GROMACS .gro file of C-alpha atoms in nm:
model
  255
    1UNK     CA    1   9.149   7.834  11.482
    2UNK     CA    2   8.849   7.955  11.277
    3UNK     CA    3   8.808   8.245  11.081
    4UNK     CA    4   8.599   8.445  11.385
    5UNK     CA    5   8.820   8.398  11.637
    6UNK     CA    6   9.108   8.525  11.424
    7UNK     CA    7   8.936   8.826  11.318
    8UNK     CA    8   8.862   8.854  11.677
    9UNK     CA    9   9.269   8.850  11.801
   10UNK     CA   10   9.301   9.110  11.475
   11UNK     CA   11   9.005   9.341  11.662
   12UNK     CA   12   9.175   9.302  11.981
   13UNK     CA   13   9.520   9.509  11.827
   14UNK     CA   14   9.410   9.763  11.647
   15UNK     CA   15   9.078   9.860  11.775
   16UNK     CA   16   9.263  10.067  12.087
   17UNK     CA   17   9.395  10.316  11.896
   18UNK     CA   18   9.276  10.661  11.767
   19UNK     CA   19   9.304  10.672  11.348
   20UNK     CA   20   9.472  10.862  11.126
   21UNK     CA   21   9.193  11.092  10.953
   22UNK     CA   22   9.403  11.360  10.971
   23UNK     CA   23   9.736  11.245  10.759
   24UNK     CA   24   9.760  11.454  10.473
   25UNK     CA   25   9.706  11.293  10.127
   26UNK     CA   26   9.902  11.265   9.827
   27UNK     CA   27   9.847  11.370   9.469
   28UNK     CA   28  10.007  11.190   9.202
   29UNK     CA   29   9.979  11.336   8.861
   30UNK     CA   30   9.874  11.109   8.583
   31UNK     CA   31   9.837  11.121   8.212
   32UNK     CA   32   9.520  11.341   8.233
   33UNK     CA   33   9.426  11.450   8.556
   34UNK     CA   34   9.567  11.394   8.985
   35UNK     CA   35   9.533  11.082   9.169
   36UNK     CA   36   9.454  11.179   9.521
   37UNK     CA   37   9.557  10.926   9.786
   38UNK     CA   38   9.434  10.919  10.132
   39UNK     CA   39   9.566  10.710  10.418
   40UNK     CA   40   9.295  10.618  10.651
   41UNK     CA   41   9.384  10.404  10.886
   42UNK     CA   42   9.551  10.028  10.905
   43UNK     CA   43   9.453   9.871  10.560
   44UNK     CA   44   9.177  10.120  10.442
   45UNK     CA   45   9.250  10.383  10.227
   46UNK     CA   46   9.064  10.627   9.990
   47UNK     CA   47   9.181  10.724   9.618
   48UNK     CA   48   9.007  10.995   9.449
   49UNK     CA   49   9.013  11.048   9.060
   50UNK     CA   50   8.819  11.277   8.805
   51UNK     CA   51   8.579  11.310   9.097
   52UNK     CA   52   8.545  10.977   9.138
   53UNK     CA   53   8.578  10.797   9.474
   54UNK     CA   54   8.710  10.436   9.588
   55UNK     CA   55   8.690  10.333   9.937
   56UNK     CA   56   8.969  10.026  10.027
   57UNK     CA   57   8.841   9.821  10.294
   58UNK     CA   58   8.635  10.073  10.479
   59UNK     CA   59   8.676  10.060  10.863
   60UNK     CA   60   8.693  10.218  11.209
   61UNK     CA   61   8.373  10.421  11.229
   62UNK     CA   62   8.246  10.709  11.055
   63UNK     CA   63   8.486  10.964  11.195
   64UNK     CA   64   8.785  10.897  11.000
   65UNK     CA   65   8.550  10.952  10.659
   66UNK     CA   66   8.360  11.197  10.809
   67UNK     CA   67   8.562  11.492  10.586
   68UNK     CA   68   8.557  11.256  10.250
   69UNK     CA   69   8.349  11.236   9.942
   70UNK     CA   70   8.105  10.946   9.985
   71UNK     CA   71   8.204  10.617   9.806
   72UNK     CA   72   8.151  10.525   9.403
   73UNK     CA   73   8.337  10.219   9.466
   74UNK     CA   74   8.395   9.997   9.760
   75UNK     CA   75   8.631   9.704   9.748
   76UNK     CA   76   8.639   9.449   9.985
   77UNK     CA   77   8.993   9.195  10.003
   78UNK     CA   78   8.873   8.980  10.268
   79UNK     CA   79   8.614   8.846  10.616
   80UNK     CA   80   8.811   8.944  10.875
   81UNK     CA   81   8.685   9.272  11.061
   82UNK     CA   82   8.951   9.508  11.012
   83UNK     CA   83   8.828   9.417  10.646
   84UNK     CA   84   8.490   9.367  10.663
   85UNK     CA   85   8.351   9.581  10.891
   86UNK     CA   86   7.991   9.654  10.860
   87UNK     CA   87   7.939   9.892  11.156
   88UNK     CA   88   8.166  10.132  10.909
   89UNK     CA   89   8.003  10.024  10.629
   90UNK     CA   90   7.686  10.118  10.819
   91UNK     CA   91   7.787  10.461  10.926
   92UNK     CA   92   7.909  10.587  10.543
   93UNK     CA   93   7.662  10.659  10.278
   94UNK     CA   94   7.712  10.410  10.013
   95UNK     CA   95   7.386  10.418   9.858
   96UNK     CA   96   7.545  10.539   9.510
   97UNK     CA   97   7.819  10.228   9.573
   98UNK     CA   98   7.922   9.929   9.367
   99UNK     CA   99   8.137   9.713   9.583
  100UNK     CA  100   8.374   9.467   9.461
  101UNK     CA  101   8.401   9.171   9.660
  102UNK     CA  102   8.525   8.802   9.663
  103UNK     CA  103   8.316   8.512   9.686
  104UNK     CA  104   8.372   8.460  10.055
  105UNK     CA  105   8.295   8.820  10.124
  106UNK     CA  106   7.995   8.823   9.937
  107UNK     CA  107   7.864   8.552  10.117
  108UNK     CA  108   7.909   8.699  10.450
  109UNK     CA  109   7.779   8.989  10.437
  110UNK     CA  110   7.419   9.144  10.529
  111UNK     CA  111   7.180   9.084  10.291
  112UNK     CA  112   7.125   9.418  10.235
  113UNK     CA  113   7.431   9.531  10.077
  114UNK     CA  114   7.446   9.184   9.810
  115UNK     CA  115   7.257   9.358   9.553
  116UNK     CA  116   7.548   9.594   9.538
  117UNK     CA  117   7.797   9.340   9.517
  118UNK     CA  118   7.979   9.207   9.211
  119UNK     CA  119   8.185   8.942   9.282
  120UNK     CA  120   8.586   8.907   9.116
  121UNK     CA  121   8.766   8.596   9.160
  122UNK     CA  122   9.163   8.609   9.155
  123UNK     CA  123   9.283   8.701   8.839
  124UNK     CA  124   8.897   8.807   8.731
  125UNK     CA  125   8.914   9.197   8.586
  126UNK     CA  126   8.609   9.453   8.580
  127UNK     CA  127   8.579   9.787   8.418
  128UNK     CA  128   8.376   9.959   8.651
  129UNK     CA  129   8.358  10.367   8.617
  130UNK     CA  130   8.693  10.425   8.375
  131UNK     CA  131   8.879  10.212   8.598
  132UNK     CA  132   8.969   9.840   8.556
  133UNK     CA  133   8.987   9.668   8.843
  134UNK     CA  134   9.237   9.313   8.877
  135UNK     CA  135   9.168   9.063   9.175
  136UNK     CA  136   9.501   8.898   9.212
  137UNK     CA  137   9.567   8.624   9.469
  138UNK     CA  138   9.696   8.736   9.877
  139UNK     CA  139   9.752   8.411  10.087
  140UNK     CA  140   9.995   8.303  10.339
  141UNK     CA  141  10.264   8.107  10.290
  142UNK     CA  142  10.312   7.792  10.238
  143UNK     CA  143  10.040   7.757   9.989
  144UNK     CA  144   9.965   7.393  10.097
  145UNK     CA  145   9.844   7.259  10.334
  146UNK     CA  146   9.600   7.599  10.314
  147UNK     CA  147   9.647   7.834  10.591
  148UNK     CA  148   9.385   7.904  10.835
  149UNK     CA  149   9.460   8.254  10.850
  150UNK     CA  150   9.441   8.343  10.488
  151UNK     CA  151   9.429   8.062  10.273
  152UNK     CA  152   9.445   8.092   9.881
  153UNK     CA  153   9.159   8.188   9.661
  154UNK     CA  154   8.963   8.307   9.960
  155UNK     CA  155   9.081   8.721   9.953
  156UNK     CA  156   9.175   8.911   9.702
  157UNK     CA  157   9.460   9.167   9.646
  158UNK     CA  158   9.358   9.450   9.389
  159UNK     CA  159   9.525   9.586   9.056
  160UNK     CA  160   9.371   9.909   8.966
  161UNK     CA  161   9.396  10.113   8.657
  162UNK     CA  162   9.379  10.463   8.640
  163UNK     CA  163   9.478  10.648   8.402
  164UNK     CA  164   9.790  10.546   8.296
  165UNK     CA  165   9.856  10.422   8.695
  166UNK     CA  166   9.865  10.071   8.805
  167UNK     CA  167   9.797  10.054   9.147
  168UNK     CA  168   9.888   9.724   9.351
  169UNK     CA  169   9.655   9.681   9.723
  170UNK     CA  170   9.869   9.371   9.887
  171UNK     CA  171   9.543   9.310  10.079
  172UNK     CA  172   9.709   9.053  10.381
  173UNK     CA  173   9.987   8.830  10.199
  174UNK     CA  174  10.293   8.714  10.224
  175UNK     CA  175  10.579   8.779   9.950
  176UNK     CA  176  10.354   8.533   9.720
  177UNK     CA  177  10.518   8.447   9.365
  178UNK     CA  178  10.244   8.640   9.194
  179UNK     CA  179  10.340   8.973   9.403
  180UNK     CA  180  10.706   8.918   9.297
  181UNK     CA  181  10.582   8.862   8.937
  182UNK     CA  182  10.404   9.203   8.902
  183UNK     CA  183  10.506   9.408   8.622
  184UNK     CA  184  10.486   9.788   8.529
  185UNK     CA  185  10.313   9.883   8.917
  186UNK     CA  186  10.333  10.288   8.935
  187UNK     CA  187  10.189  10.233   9.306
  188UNK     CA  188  10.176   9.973   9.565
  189UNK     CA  189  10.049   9.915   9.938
  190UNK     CA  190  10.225   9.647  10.135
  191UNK     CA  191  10.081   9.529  10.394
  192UNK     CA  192  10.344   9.387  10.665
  193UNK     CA  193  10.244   9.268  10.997
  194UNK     CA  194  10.324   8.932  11.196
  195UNK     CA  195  10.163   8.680  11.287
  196UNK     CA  196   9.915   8.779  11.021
  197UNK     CA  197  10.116   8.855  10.698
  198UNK     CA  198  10.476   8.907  10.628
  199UNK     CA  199  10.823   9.043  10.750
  200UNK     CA  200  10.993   9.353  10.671
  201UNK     CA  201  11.251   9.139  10.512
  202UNK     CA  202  11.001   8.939  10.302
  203UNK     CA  203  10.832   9.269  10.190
  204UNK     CA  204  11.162   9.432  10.129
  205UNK     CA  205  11.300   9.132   9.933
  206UNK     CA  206  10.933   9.134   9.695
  207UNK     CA  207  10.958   9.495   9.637
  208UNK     CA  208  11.322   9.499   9.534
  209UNK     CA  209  11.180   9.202   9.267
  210UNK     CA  210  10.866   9.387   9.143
  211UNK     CA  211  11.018   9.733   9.160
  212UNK     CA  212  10.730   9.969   9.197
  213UNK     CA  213  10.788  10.303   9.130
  214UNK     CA  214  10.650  10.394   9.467
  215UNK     CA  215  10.538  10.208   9.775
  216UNK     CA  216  10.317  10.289  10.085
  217UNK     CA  217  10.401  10.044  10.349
  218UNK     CA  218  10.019  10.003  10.544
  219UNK     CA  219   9.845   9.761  10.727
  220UNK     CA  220  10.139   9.710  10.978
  221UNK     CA  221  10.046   9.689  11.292
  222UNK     CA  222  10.052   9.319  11.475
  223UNK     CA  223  10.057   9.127  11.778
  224UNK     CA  224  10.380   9.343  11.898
  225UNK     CA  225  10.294   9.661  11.813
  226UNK     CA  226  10.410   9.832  11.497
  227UNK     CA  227  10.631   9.707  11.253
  228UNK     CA  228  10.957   9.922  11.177
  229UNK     CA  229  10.852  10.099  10.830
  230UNK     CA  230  11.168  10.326  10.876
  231UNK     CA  231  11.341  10.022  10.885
  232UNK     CA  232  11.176   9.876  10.561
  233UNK     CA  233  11.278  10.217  10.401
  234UNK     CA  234  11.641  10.142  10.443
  235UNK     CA  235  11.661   9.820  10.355
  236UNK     CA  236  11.479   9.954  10.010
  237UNK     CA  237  11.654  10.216   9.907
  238UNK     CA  238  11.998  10.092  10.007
  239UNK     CA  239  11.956   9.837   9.703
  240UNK     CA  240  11.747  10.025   9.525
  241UNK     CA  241  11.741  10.428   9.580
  242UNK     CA  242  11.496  10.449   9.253
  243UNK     CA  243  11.163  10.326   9.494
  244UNK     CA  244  10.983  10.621   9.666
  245UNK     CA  245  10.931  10.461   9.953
  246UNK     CA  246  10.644  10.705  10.160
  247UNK     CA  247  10.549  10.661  10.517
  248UNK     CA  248  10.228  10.770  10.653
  249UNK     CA  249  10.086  10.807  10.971
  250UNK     CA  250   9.860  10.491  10.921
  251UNK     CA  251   9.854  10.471  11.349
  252UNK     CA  252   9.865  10.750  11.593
  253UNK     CA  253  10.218  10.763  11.756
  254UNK     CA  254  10.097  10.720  12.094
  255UNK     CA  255   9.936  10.330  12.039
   0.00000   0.00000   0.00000
């Protein structure tokens, strides 16, 4: 199955639904100043530090950024639409953006937006605006033979520093050894939706190994409707009560 027709089926289930614009943000108090977090909807979110702005996979239409600072960072993790999706991209102002981007991404996209593009590879870092910026690997599993969904090297997860935060973006994976090997992660978004990435129980058993200090299950709707987040919750925090585990309204309740 190639890589259009998948992001095609990926479309299909989650374009139906009404987003999540209106789920109240976090702040998280650093070292120096507040880390705002904003869910937006599915895998895109928006943080906001010393009024600086990164956009996470932009998508679903102007609306749900309607209310939001405009973009000094966008980073991309991968080519399928619910990633990738240039009619958002379109309807945002991004003219003061950098995007970060892999390879694959880069070459996809309209020509217009490659001058803003700088390219990370996994385990390639940037400092771009005080922040550093990590591309890690995402990839389903097994690793070989290559998946066709998302194969290794292609995306890339994100490892952001700011502040004195490390913040881990899954991007779609599986419970991949370098997620399990993770150190020190203040912050981290798992993404955990079948057929397309991973289990509650897979996520559940990575996050109990990397133990980050708080984790926003996202990106977790799939072919059968939502996955059970309360669920992943409980299985956390009965082995390990010490994980904030925070659920947002990433989907309207009624889809």
């Amino acid at each position: 199955m190639n890589t259009k027709i998948i992001s095609g089926i990926l479309l299909l289930f989650i374009s139906s639904f009404s987003f999540s614009q209106n789920t109240p943000f976090d702040e998280i108090k650093t070292q120096n100043g507040i880390l705002k977090i904003q869910p937006i909807v599915h895998g895109s979110l928006v943080l906001t530090y010393n009024n600086k702005t990164i956009y996470v996979d932009p998508y679903g239409g102007f609306t749900p950024y309607k209310n939001l600072q405009a973009p000094d960072i966008v980073l991309i993790t991968d080519i399928h639409g619910d990633h990738l999706d240039e009619k958002t991209l379109d309807s945002i102002n991004t003219s003061k953006a950098i995007f970060i981007t892999p390879k694959a991404v880069a070459d996809q996209i309209s020509e217009k937006y490659k001058s803003k593009i700088t390219i990370l590879e996994n385990g390639q870092g940037i400092h771009r605006l005080d922040f550093f910026i990590k591309a890690i690997p995402m990839y389903n599993l097994p690793e070989n033979p290559p998946s066709k969904k998302h194969p290794k090297g292609r995306g890339n997860g994100y490892i952001l520093t700011i502040d004195n935060q490390q913040i881990y973006i899954s991007g779609d994976t599986e419970d991949i050894p370098e997620m399990r090997n993770l150190q020190n992660i203040d912050i981290a978004f798992i993404c955990m939706n079948l057929p397309f990435t991973m289990t509650i129980e897979q996520a559940t058993s990575a996050v109990l190994e990397f133990k980050p200090k708080i984790v926003y299950p996202y990106h977790y709707r799939g072919t059968d409707g939502l996955s059970d987040v309360n669920a992943f919750k409980n299985l956390v925090n009965t082995e390990n009560k010490s994980i904030d585990v925070r659920l947002k309204n990433w989907y309207t309740t009624n889809n």
